[in-house]
mmCIF file with all atom_site columns, C-alpha atoms in Angstrom:
data_model
loop_
_atom_site.group_PDB
_atom_site.id
_atom_site.type_symbol
_atom_site.label_atom_id
_atom_site.label_alt_id
_atom_site.label_comp_id
_atom_site.label_asym_id
_atom_site.label_entity_id
_atom_site.label_seq_id
_atom_site.pdbx_PDB_ins_code
_atom_site.Cartn_x
_atom_site.Cartn_y
_atom_site.Cartn_z
_atom_site.occupancy
_atom_site.B_iso_or_equiv
_atom_site.pdbx_formal_charge
_atom_site.auth_seq_id
_atom_site.auth_comp_id
_atom_site.auth_asym_id
_atom_site.auth_atom_id
_atom_site.pdbx_PDB_model_num
ATOM 1   C CA . GLN G 1 1   ? 16.289  8.609   -2.366  1.00 79.00 ? 12  GLN G CA 1
ATOM 2   C CA . VAL G 1 2   ? 14.467  5.584   -1.929  1.00 87.00 ? 13  VAL G CA 1
ATOM 3   C CA . GLN G 1 3   ? 13.944  2.403   -2.759  1.00 92.00 ? 14  GLN G CA 1
ATOM 4   C CA . LEU G 1 4   ? 11.085  -0.186  -2.195  1.00 94.00 ? 15  LEU G CA 1
ATOM 5   C CA . VAL G 1 5   ? 10.477  -3.602  -2.547  1.00 95.00 ? 16  VAL G CA 1
ATOM 6   C CA . GLU G 1 6   ? 7.201   -5.830  -2.362  1.00 96.00 ? 17  GLU G CA 1
ATOM 7   C CA . SER G 1 7   ? 7.057   -8.764  -1.190  1.00 96.00 ? 18  SER G CA 1
ATOM 8   C CA . GLY G 1 8   ? 4.174   -11.261 -0.229  1.00 97.00 ? 19  GLY G CA 1
ATOM 9   C CA . GLY G 1 9   ? 1.657   -11.680 -3.108  1.00 97.00 ? 20  GLY G CA 1
ATOM 10  C CA . GLY G 1 10  ? 0.697   -14.705 -4.470  1.00 98.00 ? 21  GLY G CA 1
ATOM 11  C CA . LEU G 1 11  ? -2.807  -16.518 -5.327  1.00 98.00 ? 22  LEU G CA 1
ATOM 12  C CA . VAL G 1 12  ? -5.309  -17.214 -2.614  1.00 98.00 ? 23  VAL G CA 1
ATOM 13  C CA . GLN G 1 13  ? -9.095  -17.434 -3.156  1.00 98.00 ? 24  GLN G CA 1
ATOM 14  C CA . ALA G 1 14  ? -11.970 -15.048 -2.268  1.00 98.00 ? 25  ALA G CA 1
ATOM 15  C CA . GLY G 1 15  ? -12.341 -14.939 2.045   1.00 98.00 ? 26  GLY G CA 1
ATOM 16  C CA . GLY G 1 16  ? -8.307  -15.332 2.566   1.00 98.00 ? 27  GLY G CA 1
ATOM 17  C CA . SER G 1 17  ? -5.980  -12.846 3.721   1.00 98.00 ? 28  SER G CA 1
ATOM 18  C CA . LEU G 1 18  ? -2.339  -12.119 2.803   1.00 98.00 ? 29  LEU G CA 1
ATOM 19  C CA . ARG G 1 19  ? -0.180  -10.106 4.444   1.00 98.00 ? 30  ARG G CA 1
ATOM 20  C CA . LEU G 1 20  ? 2.247   -7.099  1.751   1.00 98.00 ? 31  LEU G CA 1
ATOM 21  C CA . SER G 1 21  ? 5.502   -6.264  2.578   1.00 97.00 ? 32  SER G CA 1
ATOM 22  C CA . CYS G 1 22  ? 7.571   -2.815  1.025   1.00 95.00 ? 33  CYS G CA 1
ATOM 23  C CA . ALA G 1 23  ? 10.632  -2.962  2.411   1.00 92.00 ? 34  ALA G CA 1
ATOM 24  C CA . ALA G 1 24  ? 12.239  0.592   2.256   1.00 88.00 ? 35  ALA G CA 1
ATOM 25  C CA . SER G 1 25  ? 15.953  1.128   1.752   1.00 87.00 ? 36  SER G CA 1
ATOM 26  C CA . GLY G 1 26  ? 17.693  4.630   1.162   1.00 77.00 ? 37  GLY G CA 1
ATOM 27  C CA . ARG G 1 27  ? 17.728  7.318   4.212   1.00 66.00 ? 38  ARG G CA 1
ATOM 28  C CA . THR G 1 28  ? 15.587  9.309   6.208   1.00 62.00 ? 39  THR G CA 1
ATOM 29  C CA . PHE G 1 29  ? 12.679  6.429   5.850   1.00 60.00 ? 40  PHE G CA 1
ATOM 30  C CA . SER G 1 30  ? 10.574  8.388   8.667   1.00 65.00 ? 41  SER G CA 1
ATOM 31  C CA . THR G 1 31  ? 10.542  10.996  7.214   1.00 77.00 ? 42  THR G CA 1
ATOM 32  C CA . TYR G 1 32  ? 7.778   9.631   4.006   1.00 88.00 ? 43  TYR G CA 1
ATOM 33  C CA . ALA G 1 33  ? 4.266   9.021   4.272   1.00 92.00 ? 44  ALA G CA 1
ATOM 34  C CA . MET G 1 34  ? 3.180   5.728   2.772   1.00 94.00 ? 45  MET G CA 1
ATOM 35  C CA . GLY G 1 35  ? 0.900   4.390   0.640   1.00 96.00 ? 46  GLY G CA 1
ATOM 36  C CA . TRP G 1 36  ? -0.256  1.062   -1.082  1.00 98.00 ? 47  TRP G CA 1
ATOM 37  C CA . PHE G 1 37  ? -2.250  1.528   -4.246  1.00 98.00 ? 48  PHE G CA 1
ATOM 38  C CA . ARG G 1 38  ? -3.533  -1.826  -6.860  1.00 98.00 ? 49  ARG G CA 1
ATOM 39  C CA . GLN G 1 39  ? -3.843  -1.400  -10.378 1.00 98.00 ? 50  GLN G CA 1
ATOM 40  C CA . ALA G 1 40  ? -6.219  -3.950  -13.128 1.00 97.00 ? 51  ALA G CA 1
ATOM 41  C CA . PRO G 1 41  ? -5.499  -4.751  -16.073 1.00 92.00 ? 52  PRO G CA 1
ATOM 42  C CA . GLY G 1 42  ? -7.453  -1.752  -18.402 1.00 93.00 ? 53  GLY G CA 1
ATOM 43  C CA . LYS G 1 43  ? -8.030  0.197   -14.977 1.00 95.00 ? 54  LYS G CA 1
ATOM 44  C CA . GLU G 1 44  ? -6.678  3.679   -13.276 1.00 95.00 ? 55  GLU G CA 1
ATOM 45  C CA . ARG G 1 45  ? -4.287  2.873   -10.211 1.00 97.00 ? 56  ARG G CA 1
ATOM 46  C CA . GLU G 1 46  ? -6.540  2.994   -7.244  1.00 98.00 ? 57  GLU G CA 1
ATOM 47  C CA . PHE G 1 47  ? -5.657  4.186   -3.364  1.00 98.00 ? 58  PHE G CA 1
ATOM 48  C CA . VAL G 1 48  ? -5.659  1.457   -1.452  1.00 98.00 ? 59  VAL G CA 1
ATOM 49  C CA . ALA G 1 49  ? -4.771  2.758   2.420   1.00 98.00 ? 60  ALA G CA 1
ATOM 50  C CA . ALA G 1 50  ? -1.948  5.019   3.592   1.00 97.00 ? 61  ALA G CA 1
ATOM 51  C CA . VAL G 1 51  ? -0.285  6.311   6.743   1.00 94.00 ? 62  VAL G CA 1
ATOM 52  C CA . SER G 1 52  ? 1.932   9.868   7.412   1.00 91.00 ? 63  SER G CA 1
ATOM 53  C CA . GLN G 1 53  ? 5.234   9.647   8.545   1.00 86.00 ? 64  GLN G CA 1
ATOM 54  C CA . ASN G 1 54  ? 4.733   9.844   11.988  1.00 82.00 ? 65  ASN G CA 1
ATOM 55  C CA . GLY G 1 55  ? 1.949   7.470   11.884  1.00 84.00 ? 66  GLY G CA 1
ATOM 56  C CA . PHE G 1 56  ? -0.696  9.441   13.675  1.00 87.00 ? 67  PHE G CA 1
ATOM 57  C CA . LEU G 1 57  ? -3.468  9.741   10.555  1.00 92.00 ? 68  LEU G CA 1
ATOM 58  C CA . ILE G 1 58  ? -4.094  6.490   8.293   1.00 95.00 ? 69  ILE G CA 1
ATOM 59  C CA . TYR G 1 59  ? -6.377  6.768   5.354   1.00 97.00 ? 70  TYR G CA 1
ATOM 60  C CA . TYR G 1 60  ? -8.434  3.991   3.689   1.00 98.00 ? 71  TYR G CA 1
ATOM 61  C CA . GLY G 1 61  ? -9.942  3.627   -0.026  1.00 98.00 ? 72  GLY G CA 1
ATOM 62  C CA . ASP G 1 62  ? -14.607 2.983   0.453   1.00 97.00 ? 73  ASP G CA 1
ATOM 63  C CA . SER G 1 63  ? -13.831 -0.496  -1.387  1.00 97.00 ? 74  SER G CA 1
ATOM 64  C CA . VAL G 1 64  ? -11.373 -1.494  1.587   1.00 98.00 ? 75  VAL G CA 1
ATOM 65  C CA . LYS G 1 65  ? -12.631 -0.274  4.589   1.00 97.00 ? 76  LYS G CA 1
ATOM 66  C CA . GLY G 1 66  ? -13.073 -3.074  7.479   1.00 97.00 ? 77  GLY G CA 1
ATOM 67  C CA . ARG G 1 67  ? -10.698 -5.201  5.283   1.00 98.00 ? 78  ARG G CA 1
ATOM 68  C CA . PHE G 1 68  ? -8.040  -4.230  4.831   1.00 98.00 ? 79  PHE G CA 1
ATOM 69  C CA . SER G 1 69  ? -5.128  -2.401  7.693   1.00 98.00 ? 80  SER G CA 1
ATOM 70  C CA . ILE G 1 70  ? -1.457  -0.841  7.948   1.00 97.00 ? 81  ILE G CA 1
ATOM 71  C CA . SER G 1 71  ? 0.667   -0.339  9.218   1.00 93.00 ? 82  SER G CA 1
ATOM 72  C CA . ARG G 1 72  ? 4.782   0.608   9.468   1.00 87.00 ? 83  ARG G CA 1
ATOM 73  C CA . ASP G 1 73  ? 7.614   -0.324  11.706  1.00 81.00 ? 84  ASP G CA 1
ATOM 74  C CA . GLY G 1 74  ? 10.133  2.223   11.373  1.00 70.00 ? 85  GLY G CA 1
ATOM 75  C CA . GLY G 1 75  ? 12.827  0.147   13.041  1.00 72.00 ? 86  GLY G CA 1
ATOM 76  C CA . LYS G 1 76  ? 12.872  -2.873  9.936   1.00 72.00 ? 87  LYS G CA 1
ATOM 77  C CA . ASN G 1 77  ? 11.567  0.242   7.700   1.00 83.00 ? 88  ASN G CA 1
ATOM 78  C CA . THR G 1 78  ? 8.924   -2.001  6.253   1.00 89.00 ? 89  THR G CA 1
ATOM 79  C CA . VAL G 1 79  ? 5.152   -1.034  5.853   1.00 93.00 ? 90  VAL G CA 1
ATOM 80  C CA . TYR G 1 80  ? 2.543   -3.526  5.601   1.00 96.00 ? 91  TYR G CA 1
ATOM 81  C CA . LEU G 1 81  ? -0.547  -4.316  4.607   1.00 98.00 ? 92  LEU G CA 1
ATOM 82  C CA . GLN G 1 82  ? -3.063  -6.785  6.154   1.00 98.00 ? 93  GLN G CA 1
ATOM 83  C CA . MET G 1 83  ? -5.459  -7.849  3.771   1.00 98.00 ? 94  MET G CA 1
ATOM 84  C CA . ASN G 1 84  ? -8.876  -9.746  4.860   1.00 98.00 ? 95  ASN G CA 1
ATOM 85  C CA . SER G 1 85  ? -11.894 -11.186 3.352   1.00 98.00 ? 96  SER G CA 1
ATOM 86  C CA . LEU G 1 86  ? -10.187 -10.971 -0.189  1.00 98.00 ? 97  LEU G CA 1
ATOM 87  C CA . LYS G 1 87  ? -12.604 -10.744 -2.850  1.00 98.00 ? 98  LYS G CA 1
ATOM 88  C CA . PRO G 1 88  ? -12.365 -11.464 -6.360  1.00 97.00 ? 99  PRO G CA 1
ATOM 89  C CA . GLU G 1 89  ? -12.288 -7.917  -7.714  1.00 97.00 ? 100 GLU G CA 1
ATOM 90  C CA . ASP G 1 90  ? -9.462  -7.114  -5.151  1.00 98.00 ? 101 ASP G CA 1
ATOM 91  C CA . THR G 1 91  ? -6.973  -8.812  -7.922  1.00 98.00 ? 102 THR G CA 1
ATOM 92  C CA . ALA G 1 92  ? -4.449  -6.579  -9.067  1.00 98.00 ? 103 ALA G CA 1
ATOM 93  C CA . VAL G 1 93  ? -0.798  -5.141  -8.751  1.00 98.00 ? 104 VAL G CA 1
ATOM 94  C CA . TYR G 1 94  ? -0.582  -3.583  -5.340  1.00 98.00 ? 105 TYR G CA 1
ATOM 95  C CA . TYR G 1 95  ? 2.022   -1.090  -5.426  1.00 98.00 ? 106 TYR G CA 1
ATOM 96  C CA . CYS G 1 96  ? 3.326   0.647   -2.444  1.00 97.00 ? 107 CYS G CA 1
ATOM 97  C CA . ALA G 1 97  ? 4.249   4.044   -2.510  1.00 96.00 ? 108 ALA G CA 1
ATOM 98  C CA . ALA G 1 98  ? 7.122   6.459   -0.487  1.00 94.00 ? 109 ALA G CA 1
ATOM 99  C CA . GLY G 1 99  ? 6.378   10.547  -0.283  1.00 92.00 ? 110 GLY G CA 1
ATOM 100 C CA . ALA G 1 100 ? 7.390   13.600  1.130   1.00 89.00 ? 111 ALA G CA 1
ATOM 101 C CA . MET G 1 101 ? 4.298   15.501  1.557   1.00 89.00 ? 112 MET G CA 1
ATOM 102 C CA . HIS G 1 102 ? 1.536   16.235  4.274   1.00 88.00 ? 113 HIS G CA 1
ATOM 103 C CA . THR G 1 103 ? -1.562  16.222  2.660   1.00 91.00 ? 114 THR G CA 1
ATOM 104 C CA . GLY G 1 104 ? -2.620  14.496  -0.424  1.00 94.00 ? 115 GLY G CA 1
ATOM 105 C CA . TYR G 1 105 ? -2.270  11.261  0.910   1.00 96.00 ? 116 TYR G CA 1
ATOM 106 C CA . ARG G 1 106 ? -4.936  9.532   -1.807  1.00 96.00 ? 117 ARG G CA 1
ATOM 107 C CA . ASN G 1 107 ? -3.726  11.256  -4.134  1.00 96.00 ? 118 ASN G CA 1
ATOM 108 C CA . ALA G 1 108 ? -0.452  9.091   -6.404  1.00 97.00 ? 119 ALA G CA 1
ATOM 109 C CA . ASP G 1 109 ? 0.886   12.233  -7.708  1.00 96.00 ? 120 ASP G CA 1
ATOM 110 C CA . ALA G 1 110 ? 1.636   12.757  -4.357  1.00 95.00 ? 121 ALA G CA 1
ATOM 111 C CA . TYR G 1 111 ? 4.463   10.238  -4.238  1.00 96.00 ? 122 TYR G CA 1
ATOM 112 C CA . ALA G 1 112 ? 7.451   10.397  -5.744  1.00 94.00 ? 123 ALA G CA 1
ATOM 113 C CA . TYR G 1 113 ? 8.772   6.915   -4.803  1.00 94.00 ? 124 TYR G CA 1
ATOM 114 C CA . TRP G 1 114 ? 6.740   3.892   -6.414  1.00 96.00 ? 125 TRP G CA 1
ATOM 115 C CA . GLY G 1 115 ? 8.020   0.142   -5.894  1.00 97.00 ? 126 GLY G CA 1
ATOM 116 C CA . GLN G 1 116 ? 7.698   -3.016  -8.782  1.00 97.00 ? 127 GLN G CA 1
ATOM 117 C CA . GLY G 1 117 ? 4.720   -3.858  -7.530  1.00 97.00 ? 128 GLY G CA 1
ATOM 118 C CA . THR G 1 118 ? 3.836   -7.378  -6.297  1.00 98.00 ? 129 THR G CA 1
ATOM 119 C CA . GLN G 1 119 ? 0.347   -9.324  -7.806  1.00 98.00 ? 130 GLN G CA 1
ATOM 120 C CA . VAL G 1 120 ? -2.115  -10.026 -5.959  1.00 98.00 ? 131 VAL G CA 1
ATOM 121 C CA . THR G 1 121 ? -4.807  -12.602 -7.275  1.00 98.00 ? 132 THR G CA 1
ATOM 122 C CA . VAL G 1 122 ? -8.445  -13.579 -5.240  1.00 98.00 ? 133 VAL G CA 1
ATOM 123 C CA . SER G 1 123 ? -9.759  -16.508 -6.955  1.00 97.00 ? 134 SER G CA 1
ATOM 124 C CA . SER G 1 124 ? -14.191 -17.650 -6.764  1.00 93.00 ? 135 SER G CA 1
#
């Protein structure tokens, strides 16, 4: 069992940066792959970024490549999403997720545990 709590969202102007954090509690944090997804009202949940359980594999959604970066700190049981050059179309609720899989990192259905989400709003 894993509990995930996101933080760091807020209102930022286009071109600005935010750093989201996801704090995990429970056993064996290092066992899980970690991902970030986002969802805007009326839209499908979109894959943003993921890191494998051993940190060797990293994936990004096409819309955020070159702007966002994911990292994990096992000692702090935390995964981060650094978001730079933010655009209004990045506005969404951002969720972190954990799963005990080794493939399918871009698929939301592969993740067993989800945080409550944190709102990111980018103004133009």
